[in-house]
mmCIF file of C-alpha atoms and ligand atoms in Angstrom:
data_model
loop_
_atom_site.group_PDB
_atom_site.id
_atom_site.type_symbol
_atom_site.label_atom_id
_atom_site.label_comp_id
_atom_site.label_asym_id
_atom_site.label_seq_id
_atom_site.Cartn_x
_atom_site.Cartn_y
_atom_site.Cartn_z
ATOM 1 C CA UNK A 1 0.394 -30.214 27.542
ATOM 2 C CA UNK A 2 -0.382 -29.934 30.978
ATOM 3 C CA UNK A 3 -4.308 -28.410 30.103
ATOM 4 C CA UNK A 4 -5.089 -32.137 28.751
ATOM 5 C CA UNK A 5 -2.435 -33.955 30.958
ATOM 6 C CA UNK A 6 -0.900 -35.026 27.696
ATOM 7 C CA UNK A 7 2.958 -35.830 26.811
ATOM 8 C CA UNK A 8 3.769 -36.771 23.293
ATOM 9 C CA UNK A 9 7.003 -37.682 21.961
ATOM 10 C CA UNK A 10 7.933 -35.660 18.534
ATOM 11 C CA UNK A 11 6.504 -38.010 16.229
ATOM 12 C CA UNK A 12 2.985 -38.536 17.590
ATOM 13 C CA UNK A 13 2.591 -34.851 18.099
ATOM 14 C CA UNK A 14 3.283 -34.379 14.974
ATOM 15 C CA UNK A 15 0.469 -36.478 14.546
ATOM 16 C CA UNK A 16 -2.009 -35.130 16.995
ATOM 17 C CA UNK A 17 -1.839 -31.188 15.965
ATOM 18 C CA UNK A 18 -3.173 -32.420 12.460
ATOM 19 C CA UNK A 19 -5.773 -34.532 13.622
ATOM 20 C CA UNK A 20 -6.768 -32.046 16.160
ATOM 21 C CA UNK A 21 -6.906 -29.516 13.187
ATOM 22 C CA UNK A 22 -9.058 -32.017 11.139
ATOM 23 C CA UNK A 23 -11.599 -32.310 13.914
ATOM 24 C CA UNK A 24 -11.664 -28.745 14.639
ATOM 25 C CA UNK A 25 -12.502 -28.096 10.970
ATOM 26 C CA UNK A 26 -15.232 -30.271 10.776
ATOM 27 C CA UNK A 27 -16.721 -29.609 14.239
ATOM 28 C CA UNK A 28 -16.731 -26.053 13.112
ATOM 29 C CA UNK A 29 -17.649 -26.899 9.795
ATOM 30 C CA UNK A 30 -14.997 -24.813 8.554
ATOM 31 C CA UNK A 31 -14.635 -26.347 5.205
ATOM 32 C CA UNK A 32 -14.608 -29.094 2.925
ATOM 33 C CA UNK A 33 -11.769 -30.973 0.722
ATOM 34 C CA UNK A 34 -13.698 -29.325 -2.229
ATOM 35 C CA UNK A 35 -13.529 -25.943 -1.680
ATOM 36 C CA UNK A 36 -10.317 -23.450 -2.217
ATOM 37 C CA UNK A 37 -8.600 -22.141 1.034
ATOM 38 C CA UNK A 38 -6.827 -18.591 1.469
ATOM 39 C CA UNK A 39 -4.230 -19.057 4.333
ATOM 40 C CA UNK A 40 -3.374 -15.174 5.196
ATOM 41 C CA UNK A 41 0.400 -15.832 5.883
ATOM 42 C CA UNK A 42 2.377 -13.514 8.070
ATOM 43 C CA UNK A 43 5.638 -15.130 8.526
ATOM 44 C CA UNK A 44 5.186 -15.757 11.565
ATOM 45 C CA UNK A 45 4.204 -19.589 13.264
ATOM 46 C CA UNK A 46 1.247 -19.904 13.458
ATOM 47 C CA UNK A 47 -0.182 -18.584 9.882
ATOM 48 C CA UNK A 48 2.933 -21.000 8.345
ATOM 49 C CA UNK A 49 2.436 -23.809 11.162
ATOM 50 C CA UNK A 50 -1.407 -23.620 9.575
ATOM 51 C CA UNK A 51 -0.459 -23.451 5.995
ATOM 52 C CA UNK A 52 1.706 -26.512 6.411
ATOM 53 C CA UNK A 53 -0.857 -28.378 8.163
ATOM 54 C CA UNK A 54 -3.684 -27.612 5.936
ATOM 55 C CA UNK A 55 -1.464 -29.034 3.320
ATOM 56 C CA UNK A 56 -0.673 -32.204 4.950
ATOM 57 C CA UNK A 57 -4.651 -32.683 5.556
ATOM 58 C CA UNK A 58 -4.942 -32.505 1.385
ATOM 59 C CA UNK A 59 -6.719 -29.398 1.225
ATOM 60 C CA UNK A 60 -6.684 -26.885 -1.341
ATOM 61 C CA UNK A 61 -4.607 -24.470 0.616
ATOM 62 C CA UNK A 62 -2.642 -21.524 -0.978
ATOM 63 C CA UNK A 63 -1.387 -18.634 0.904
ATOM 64 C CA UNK A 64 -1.314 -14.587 1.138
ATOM 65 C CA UNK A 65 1.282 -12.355 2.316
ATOM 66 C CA UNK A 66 0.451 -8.738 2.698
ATOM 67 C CA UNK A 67 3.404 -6.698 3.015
ATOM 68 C CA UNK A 68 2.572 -3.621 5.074
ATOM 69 C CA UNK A 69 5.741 -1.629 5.098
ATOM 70 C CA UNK A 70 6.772 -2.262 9.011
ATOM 71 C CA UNK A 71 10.597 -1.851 9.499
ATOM 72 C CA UNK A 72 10.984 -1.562 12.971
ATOM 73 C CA UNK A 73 14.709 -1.117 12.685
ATOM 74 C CA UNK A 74 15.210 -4.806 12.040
ATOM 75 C CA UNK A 75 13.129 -4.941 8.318
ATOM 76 C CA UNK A 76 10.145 -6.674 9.782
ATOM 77 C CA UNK A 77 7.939 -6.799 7.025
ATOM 78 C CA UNK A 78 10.827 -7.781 4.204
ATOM 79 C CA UNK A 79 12.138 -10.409 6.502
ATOM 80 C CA UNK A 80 8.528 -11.580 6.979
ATOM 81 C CA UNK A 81 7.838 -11.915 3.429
ATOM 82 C CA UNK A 82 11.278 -13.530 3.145
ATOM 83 C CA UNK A 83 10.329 -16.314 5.261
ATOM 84 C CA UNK A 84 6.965 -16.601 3.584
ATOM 85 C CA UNK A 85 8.553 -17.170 0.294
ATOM 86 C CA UNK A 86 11.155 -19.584 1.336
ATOM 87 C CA UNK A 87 8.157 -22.165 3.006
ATOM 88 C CA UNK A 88 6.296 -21.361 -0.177
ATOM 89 C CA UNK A 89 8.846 -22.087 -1.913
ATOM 90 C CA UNK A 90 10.107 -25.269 -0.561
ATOM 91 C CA UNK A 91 6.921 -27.243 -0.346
ATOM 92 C CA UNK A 92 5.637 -26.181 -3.896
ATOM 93 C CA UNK A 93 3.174 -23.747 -3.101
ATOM 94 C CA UNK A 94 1.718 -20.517 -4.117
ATOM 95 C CA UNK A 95 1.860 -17.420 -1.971
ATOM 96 C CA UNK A 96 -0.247 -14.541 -3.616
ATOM 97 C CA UNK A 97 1.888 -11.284 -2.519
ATOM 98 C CA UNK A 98 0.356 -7.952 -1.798
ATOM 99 C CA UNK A 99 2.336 -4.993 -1.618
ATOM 100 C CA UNK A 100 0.059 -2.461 -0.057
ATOM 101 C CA UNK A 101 2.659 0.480 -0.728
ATOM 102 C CA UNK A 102 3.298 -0.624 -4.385
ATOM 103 C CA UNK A 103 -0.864 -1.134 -4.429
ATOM 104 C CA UNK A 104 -1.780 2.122 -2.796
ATOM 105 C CA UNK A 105 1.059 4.506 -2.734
ATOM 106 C CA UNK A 106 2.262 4.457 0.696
ATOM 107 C CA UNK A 107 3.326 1.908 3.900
ATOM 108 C CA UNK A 108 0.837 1.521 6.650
ATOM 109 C CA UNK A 109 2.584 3.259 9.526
ATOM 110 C CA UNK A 110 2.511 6.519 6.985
ATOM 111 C CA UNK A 111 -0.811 5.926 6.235
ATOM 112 C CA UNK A 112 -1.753 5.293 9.541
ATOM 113 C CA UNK A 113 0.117 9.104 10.544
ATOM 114 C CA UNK A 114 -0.919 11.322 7.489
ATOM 115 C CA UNK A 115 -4.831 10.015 8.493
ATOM 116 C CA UNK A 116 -3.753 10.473 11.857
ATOM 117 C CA UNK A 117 -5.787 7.483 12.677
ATOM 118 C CA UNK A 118 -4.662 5.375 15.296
ATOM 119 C CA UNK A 119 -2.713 7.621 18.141
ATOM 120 C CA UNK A 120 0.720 6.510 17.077
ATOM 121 C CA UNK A 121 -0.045 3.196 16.683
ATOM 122 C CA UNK A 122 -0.583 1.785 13.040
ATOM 123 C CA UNK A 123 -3.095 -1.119 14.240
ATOM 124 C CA UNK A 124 -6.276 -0.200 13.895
ATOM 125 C CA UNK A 125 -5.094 1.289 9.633
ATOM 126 C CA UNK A 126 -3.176 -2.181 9.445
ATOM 127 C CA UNK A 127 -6.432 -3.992 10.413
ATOM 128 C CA UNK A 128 -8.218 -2.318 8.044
ATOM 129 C CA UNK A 129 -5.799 -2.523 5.310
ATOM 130 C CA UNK A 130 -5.533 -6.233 5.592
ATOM 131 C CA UNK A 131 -9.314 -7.272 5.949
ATOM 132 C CA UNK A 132 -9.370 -5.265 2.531
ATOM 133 C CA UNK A 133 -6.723 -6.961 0.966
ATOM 134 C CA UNK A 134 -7.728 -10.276 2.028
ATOM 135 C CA UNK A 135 -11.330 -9.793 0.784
ATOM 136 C CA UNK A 136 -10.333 -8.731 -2.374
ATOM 137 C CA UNK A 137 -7.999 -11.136 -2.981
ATOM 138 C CA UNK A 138 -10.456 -13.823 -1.852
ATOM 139 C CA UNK A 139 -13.224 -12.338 -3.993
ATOM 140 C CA UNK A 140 -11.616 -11.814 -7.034
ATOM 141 C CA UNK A 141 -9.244 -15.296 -7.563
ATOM 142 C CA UNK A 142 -12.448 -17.044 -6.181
ATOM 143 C CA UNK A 143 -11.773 -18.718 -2.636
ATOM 144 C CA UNK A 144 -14.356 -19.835 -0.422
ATOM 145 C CA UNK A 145 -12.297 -19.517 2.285
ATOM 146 C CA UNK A 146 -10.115 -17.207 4.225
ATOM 147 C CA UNK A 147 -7.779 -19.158 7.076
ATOM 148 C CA UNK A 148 -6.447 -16.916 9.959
ATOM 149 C CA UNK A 149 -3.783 -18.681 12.200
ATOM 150 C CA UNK A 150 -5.184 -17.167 15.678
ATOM 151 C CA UNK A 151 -4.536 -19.050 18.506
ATOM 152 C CA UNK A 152 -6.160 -19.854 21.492
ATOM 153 C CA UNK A 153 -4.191 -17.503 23.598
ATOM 154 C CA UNK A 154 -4.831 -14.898 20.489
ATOM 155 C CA UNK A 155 -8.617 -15.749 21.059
ATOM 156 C CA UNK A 156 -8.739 -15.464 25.230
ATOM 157 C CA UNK A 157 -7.112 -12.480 24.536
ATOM 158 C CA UNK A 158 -9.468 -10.830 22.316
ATOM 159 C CA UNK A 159 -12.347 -12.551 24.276
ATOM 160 C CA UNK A 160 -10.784 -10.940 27.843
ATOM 161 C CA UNK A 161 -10.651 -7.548 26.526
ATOM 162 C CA UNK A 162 -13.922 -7.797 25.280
ATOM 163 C CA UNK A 163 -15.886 -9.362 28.368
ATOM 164 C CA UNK A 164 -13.956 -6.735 30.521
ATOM 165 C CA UNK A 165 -15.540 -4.444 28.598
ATOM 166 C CA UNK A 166 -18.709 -5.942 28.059
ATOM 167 C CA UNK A 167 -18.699 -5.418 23.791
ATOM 168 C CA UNK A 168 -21.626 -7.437 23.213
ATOM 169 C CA UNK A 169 -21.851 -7.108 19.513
ATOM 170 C CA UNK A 170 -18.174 -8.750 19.799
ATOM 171 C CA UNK A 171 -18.595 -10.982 21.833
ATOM 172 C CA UNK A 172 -21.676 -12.227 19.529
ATOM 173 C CA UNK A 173 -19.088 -12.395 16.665
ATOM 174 C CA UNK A 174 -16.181 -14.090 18.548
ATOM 175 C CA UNK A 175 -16.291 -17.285 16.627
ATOM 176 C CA UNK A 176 -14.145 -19.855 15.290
ATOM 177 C CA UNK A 177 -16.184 -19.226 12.153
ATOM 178 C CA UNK A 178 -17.528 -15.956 10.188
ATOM 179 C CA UNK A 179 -19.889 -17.695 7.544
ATOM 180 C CA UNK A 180 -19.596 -15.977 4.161
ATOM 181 C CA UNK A 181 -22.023 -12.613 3.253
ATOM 182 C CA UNK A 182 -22.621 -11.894 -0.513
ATOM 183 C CA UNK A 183 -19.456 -10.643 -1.845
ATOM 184 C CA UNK A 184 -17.311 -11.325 1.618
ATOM 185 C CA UNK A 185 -15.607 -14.990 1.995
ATOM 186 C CA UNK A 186 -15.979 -17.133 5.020
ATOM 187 C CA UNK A 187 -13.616 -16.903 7.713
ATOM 188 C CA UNK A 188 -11.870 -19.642 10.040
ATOM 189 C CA UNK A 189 -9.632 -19.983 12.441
ATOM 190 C CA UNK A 190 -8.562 -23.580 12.530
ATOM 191 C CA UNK A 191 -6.020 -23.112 15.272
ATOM 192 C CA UNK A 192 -8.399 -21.109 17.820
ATOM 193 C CA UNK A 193 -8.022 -24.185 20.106
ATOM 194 C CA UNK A 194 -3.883 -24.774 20.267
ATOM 195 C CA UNK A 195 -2.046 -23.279 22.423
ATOM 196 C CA UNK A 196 0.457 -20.312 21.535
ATOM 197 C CA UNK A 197 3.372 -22.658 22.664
ATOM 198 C CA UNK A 198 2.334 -25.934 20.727
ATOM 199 C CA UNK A 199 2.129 -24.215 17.413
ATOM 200 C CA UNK A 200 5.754 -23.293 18.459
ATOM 201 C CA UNK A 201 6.585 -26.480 19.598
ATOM 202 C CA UNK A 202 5.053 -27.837 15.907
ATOM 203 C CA UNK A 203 6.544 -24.888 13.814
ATOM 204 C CA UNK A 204 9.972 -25.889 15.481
ATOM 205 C CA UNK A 205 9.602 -29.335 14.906
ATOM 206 C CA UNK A 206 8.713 -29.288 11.372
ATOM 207 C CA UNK A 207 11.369 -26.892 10.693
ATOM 208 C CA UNK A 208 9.491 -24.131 9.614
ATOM 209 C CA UNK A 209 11.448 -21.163 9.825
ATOM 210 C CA UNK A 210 9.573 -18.009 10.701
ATOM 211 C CA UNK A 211 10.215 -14.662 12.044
ATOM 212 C CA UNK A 212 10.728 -14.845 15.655
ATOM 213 C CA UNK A 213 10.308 -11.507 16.112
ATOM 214 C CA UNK A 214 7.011 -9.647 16.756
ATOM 215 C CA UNK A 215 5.739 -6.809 15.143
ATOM 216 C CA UNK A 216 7.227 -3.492 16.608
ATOM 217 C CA UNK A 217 4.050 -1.895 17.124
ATOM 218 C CA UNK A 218 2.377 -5.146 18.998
ATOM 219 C CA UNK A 219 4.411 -4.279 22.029
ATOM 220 C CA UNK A 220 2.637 -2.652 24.986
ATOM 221 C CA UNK A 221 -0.379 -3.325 23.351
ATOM 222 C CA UNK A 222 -3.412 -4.371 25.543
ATOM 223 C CA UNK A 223 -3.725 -7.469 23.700
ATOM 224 C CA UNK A 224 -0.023 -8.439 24.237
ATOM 225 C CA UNK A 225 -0.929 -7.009 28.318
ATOM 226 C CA UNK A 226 -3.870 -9.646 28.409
ATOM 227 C CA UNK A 227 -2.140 -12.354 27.276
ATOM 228 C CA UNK A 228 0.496 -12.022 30.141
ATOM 229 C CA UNK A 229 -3.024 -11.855 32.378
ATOM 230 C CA UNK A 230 -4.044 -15.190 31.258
ATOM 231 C CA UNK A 231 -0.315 -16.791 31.351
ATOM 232 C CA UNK A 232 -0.049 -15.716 34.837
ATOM 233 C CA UNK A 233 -3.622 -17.583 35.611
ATOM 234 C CA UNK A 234 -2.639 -20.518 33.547
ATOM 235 C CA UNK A 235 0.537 -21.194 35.730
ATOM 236 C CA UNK A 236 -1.662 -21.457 38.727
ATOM 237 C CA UNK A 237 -4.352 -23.159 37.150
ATOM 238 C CA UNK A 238 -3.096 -25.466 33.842
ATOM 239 C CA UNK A 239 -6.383 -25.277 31.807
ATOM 240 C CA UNK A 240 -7.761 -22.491 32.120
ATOM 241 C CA UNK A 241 -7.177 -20.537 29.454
ATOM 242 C CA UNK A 242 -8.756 -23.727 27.369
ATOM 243 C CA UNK A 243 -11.585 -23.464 29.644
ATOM 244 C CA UNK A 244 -12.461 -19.719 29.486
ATOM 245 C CA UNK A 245 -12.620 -20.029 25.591
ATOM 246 C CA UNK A 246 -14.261 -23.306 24.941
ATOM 247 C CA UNK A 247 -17.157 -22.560 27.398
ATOM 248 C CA UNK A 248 -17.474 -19.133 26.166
ATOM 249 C CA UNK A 249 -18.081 -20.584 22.835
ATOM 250 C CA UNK A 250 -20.688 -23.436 24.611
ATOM 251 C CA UNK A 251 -22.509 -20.476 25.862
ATOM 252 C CA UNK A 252 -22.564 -18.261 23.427
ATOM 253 C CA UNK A 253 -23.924 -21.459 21.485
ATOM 254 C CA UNK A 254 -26.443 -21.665 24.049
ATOM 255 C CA UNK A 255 -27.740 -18.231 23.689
ATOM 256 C CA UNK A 256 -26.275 -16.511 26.517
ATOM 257 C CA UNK A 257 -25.788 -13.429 24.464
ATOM 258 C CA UNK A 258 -29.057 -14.070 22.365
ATOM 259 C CA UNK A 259 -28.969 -15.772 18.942
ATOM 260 C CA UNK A 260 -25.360 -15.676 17.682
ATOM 261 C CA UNK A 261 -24.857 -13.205 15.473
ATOM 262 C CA UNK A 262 -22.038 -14.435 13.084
ATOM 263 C CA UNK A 263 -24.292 -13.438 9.992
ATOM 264 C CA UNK A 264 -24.475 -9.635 9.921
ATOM 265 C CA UNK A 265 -28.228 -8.646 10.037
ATOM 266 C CA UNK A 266 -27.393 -5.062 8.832
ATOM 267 C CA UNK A 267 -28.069 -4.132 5.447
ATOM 268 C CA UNK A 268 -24.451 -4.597 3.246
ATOM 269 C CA UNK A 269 -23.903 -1.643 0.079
ATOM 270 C CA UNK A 270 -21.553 -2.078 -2.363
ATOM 271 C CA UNK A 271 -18.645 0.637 -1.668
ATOM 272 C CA UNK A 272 -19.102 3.086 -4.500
ATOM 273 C CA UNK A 273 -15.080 2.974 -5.458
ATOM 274 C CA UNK A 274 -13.955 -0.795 -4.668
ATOM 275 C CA UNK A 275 -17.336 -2.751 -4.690
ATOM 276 C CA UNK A 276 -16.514 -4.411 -1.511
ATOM 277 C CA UNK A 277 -19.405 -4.551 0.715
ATOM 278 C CA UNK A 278 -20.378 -2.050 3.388
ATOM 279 C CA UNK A 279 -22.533 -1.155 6.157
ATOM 280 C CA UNK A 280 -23.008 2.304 4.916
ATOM 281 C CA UNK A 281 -24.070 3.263 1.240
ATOM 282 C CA UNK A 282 -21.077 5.234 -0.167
ATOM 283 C CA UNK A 283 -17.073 4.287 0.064
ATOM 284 C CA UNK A 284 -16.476 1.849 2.217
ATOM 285 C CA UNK A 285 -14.068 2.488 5.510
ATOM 286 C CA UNK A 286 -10.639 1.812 3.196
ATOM 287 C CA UNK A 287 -11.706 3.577 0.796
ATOM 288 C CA UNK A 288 -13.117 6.576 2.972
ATOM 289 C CA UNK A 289 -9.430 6.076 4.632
ATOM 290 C CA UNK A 290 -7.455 6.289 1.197
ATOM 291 C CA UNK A 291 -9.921 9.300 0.010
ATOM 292 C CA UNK A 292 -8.596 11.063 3.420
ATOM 293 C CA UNK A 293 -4.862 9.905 2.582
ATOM 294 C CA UNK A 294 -5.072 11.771 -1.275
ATOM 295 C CA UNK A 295 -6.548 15.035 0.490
ATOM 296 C CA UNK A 296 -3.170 15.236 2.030
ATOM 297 C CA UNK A 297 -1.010 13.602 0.097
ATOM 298 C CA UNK A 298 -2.502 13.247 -4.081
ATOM 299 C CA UNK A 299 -1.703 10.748 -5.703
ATOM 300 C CA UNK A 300 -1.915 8.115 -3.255
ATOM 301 C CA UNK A 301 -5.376 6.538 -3.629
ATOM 302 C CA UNK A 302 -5.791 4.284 -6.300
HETATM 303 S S1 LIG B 1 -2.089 -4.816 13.593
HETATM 304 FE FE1 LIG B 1 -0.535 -3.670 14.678
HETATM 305 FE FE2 LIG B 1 -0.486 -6.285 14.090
HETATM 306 FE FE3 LIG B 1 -0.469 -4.513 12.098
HETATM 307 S S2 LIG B 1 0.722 -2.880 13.019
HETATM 308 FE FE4 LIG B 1 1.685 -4.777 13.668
HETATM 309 S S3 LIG B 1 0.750 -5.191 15.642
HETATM 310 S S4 LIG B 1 0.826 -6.254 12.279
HETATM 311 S S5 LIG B 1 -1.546 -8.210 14.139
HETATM 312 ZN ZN1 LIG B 2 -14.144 0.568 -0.967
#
């Protein structure tokens, strides 16, 4: 880990990522060993590379797979929940499954087309699909907590695209913690500070199997085109991906971009259909989204 001129053999690394996570979670203050933890489980590393390590810390830590309907040509979304399963599976656990075309009547890249939301590209109706999911799931089975398993090159990314574009209100909200809103759960990202290679490095280690693959529609996104960015600057200069996040957060802390905003200010309405909280009074954007889906398609709200 050339950013902290670090080499660990297998078995204290296996240490360290833990104990990194624990500190992380209570610099943060994430959460407690009292309260109940939703890890939103993809399949992939780092959401099962979290789970896992959330476990071996002691905490309360179940998991949720959403399963979106993404084939790809290669069954991305059924091998994903596959994979989520099987590490559920084999260290006792319980993985809450959401099946948002058995929930809602159709997959997201349909939904996503007959909305015509999104130019092509399902993202911005999977995003919205899965915070729904996610808060409902938290809200209703009572968890204080939802876990993300964003990385740090996840959050340079996120936090490059939005300083090139100067998205204040975002870059307000870029935290490693969303505290809670009536009727939303907290939100943390315990890994925000590993690298994307170290959680493979762990995942591997542990023998976690995930899905190697990405998801079809993340390539040529600008996200995955950032990333590259920052892995070409990181080559030349080992740390500085590290340093570009962790001093954004210092200033951001420090009131560069005013008081940070990670508690909404605006005035939350129940959504008329779902109850889930919203900025406008009325449906709520899913719900406005699945209303849109039925005019085209009845039957498929719910
Ligand atoms: S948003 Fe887009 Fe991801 Fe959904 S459609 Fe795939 S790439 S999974 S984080
Ligand atoms: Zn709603």
């Amino acid at each position: 880990m050339r950013q902290h001129k670090l080499a660990l053999c297998k078995e204290h690394f296996l240490d360290w990522i833990p104990e990194q996570t624990a500190r992380f979670i209570k610099k943060y203050e994430m959460f407690t060993h009292h309260e109940k933890v939703l890890v939103a489980v993809s399949g992939g590393k780092d959401s099962l590379a979290l789970w896992d390590i959330l476990v071996r810390l002691g905490y309360q830590a179940d998991g949720l797979y959403i399963g979106l309907g993404i084939d790809g040509g290669f069954g991305y979304s059924s091998e994903s929940h596959r994979l989520a399963q099987k590490f559920a599976d084999e260290n006792g656990l319980h993985l809450h499954v959401v099946d948002v075309e058995s929930e809602y009547g159709l997959p997201v890249p349909v939904l996503a087309d007959i909305t015509h939301r999104g130019k092509g590209r399902p993202c911005s109706v999977c995003g919205l699909a899965k915070r729904h999911v996610m808060n409902r799931i938290a809200r209703d089975l009572g968890y204080a907590v939802l876990a993300t398993g964003h990385n740090l090159d996840d959050e340079a990314a996120v936090l490059f695209g939005n300083t090139l574009n100067w998205l204040g209100d975002y870059l307000k909200r870029q935290a490693p913690v969303l505290p809670e809103t009536p009727g939303l759960a907290r939100k943390v990202k315990p890994l925000c500070r590993f690298y994307e290679r170290e959680m493979t490095a762990y995942a591997l280690l542990r023998s976690i199997e995930y899905i190697y693959e990405e998801c079809p529609y993340s390539a040529g996104s600008k996200t995955t085109y950032y990333k590259e960015l920052l892995n070409q600057l990181e080559t030349e200069r080992p740390g500085a991906k590290l340093t570009f996040y962790t001093k954004f957060l210092e200033a951001r802390k420090g009131g560069l971009f005013g008081e940070p905003d990670t508690n909404p200010t605006m005035e939350l309405h129940p959504c008329t259909n779902c109850g889930q909280p919203t900025s406008a009074p009325g449906l709520c954007s899913f719900c406005r989204l699945m209303e849109r889906a039925a005019s085209v398609l009845p039957g498929t709200s719910k």
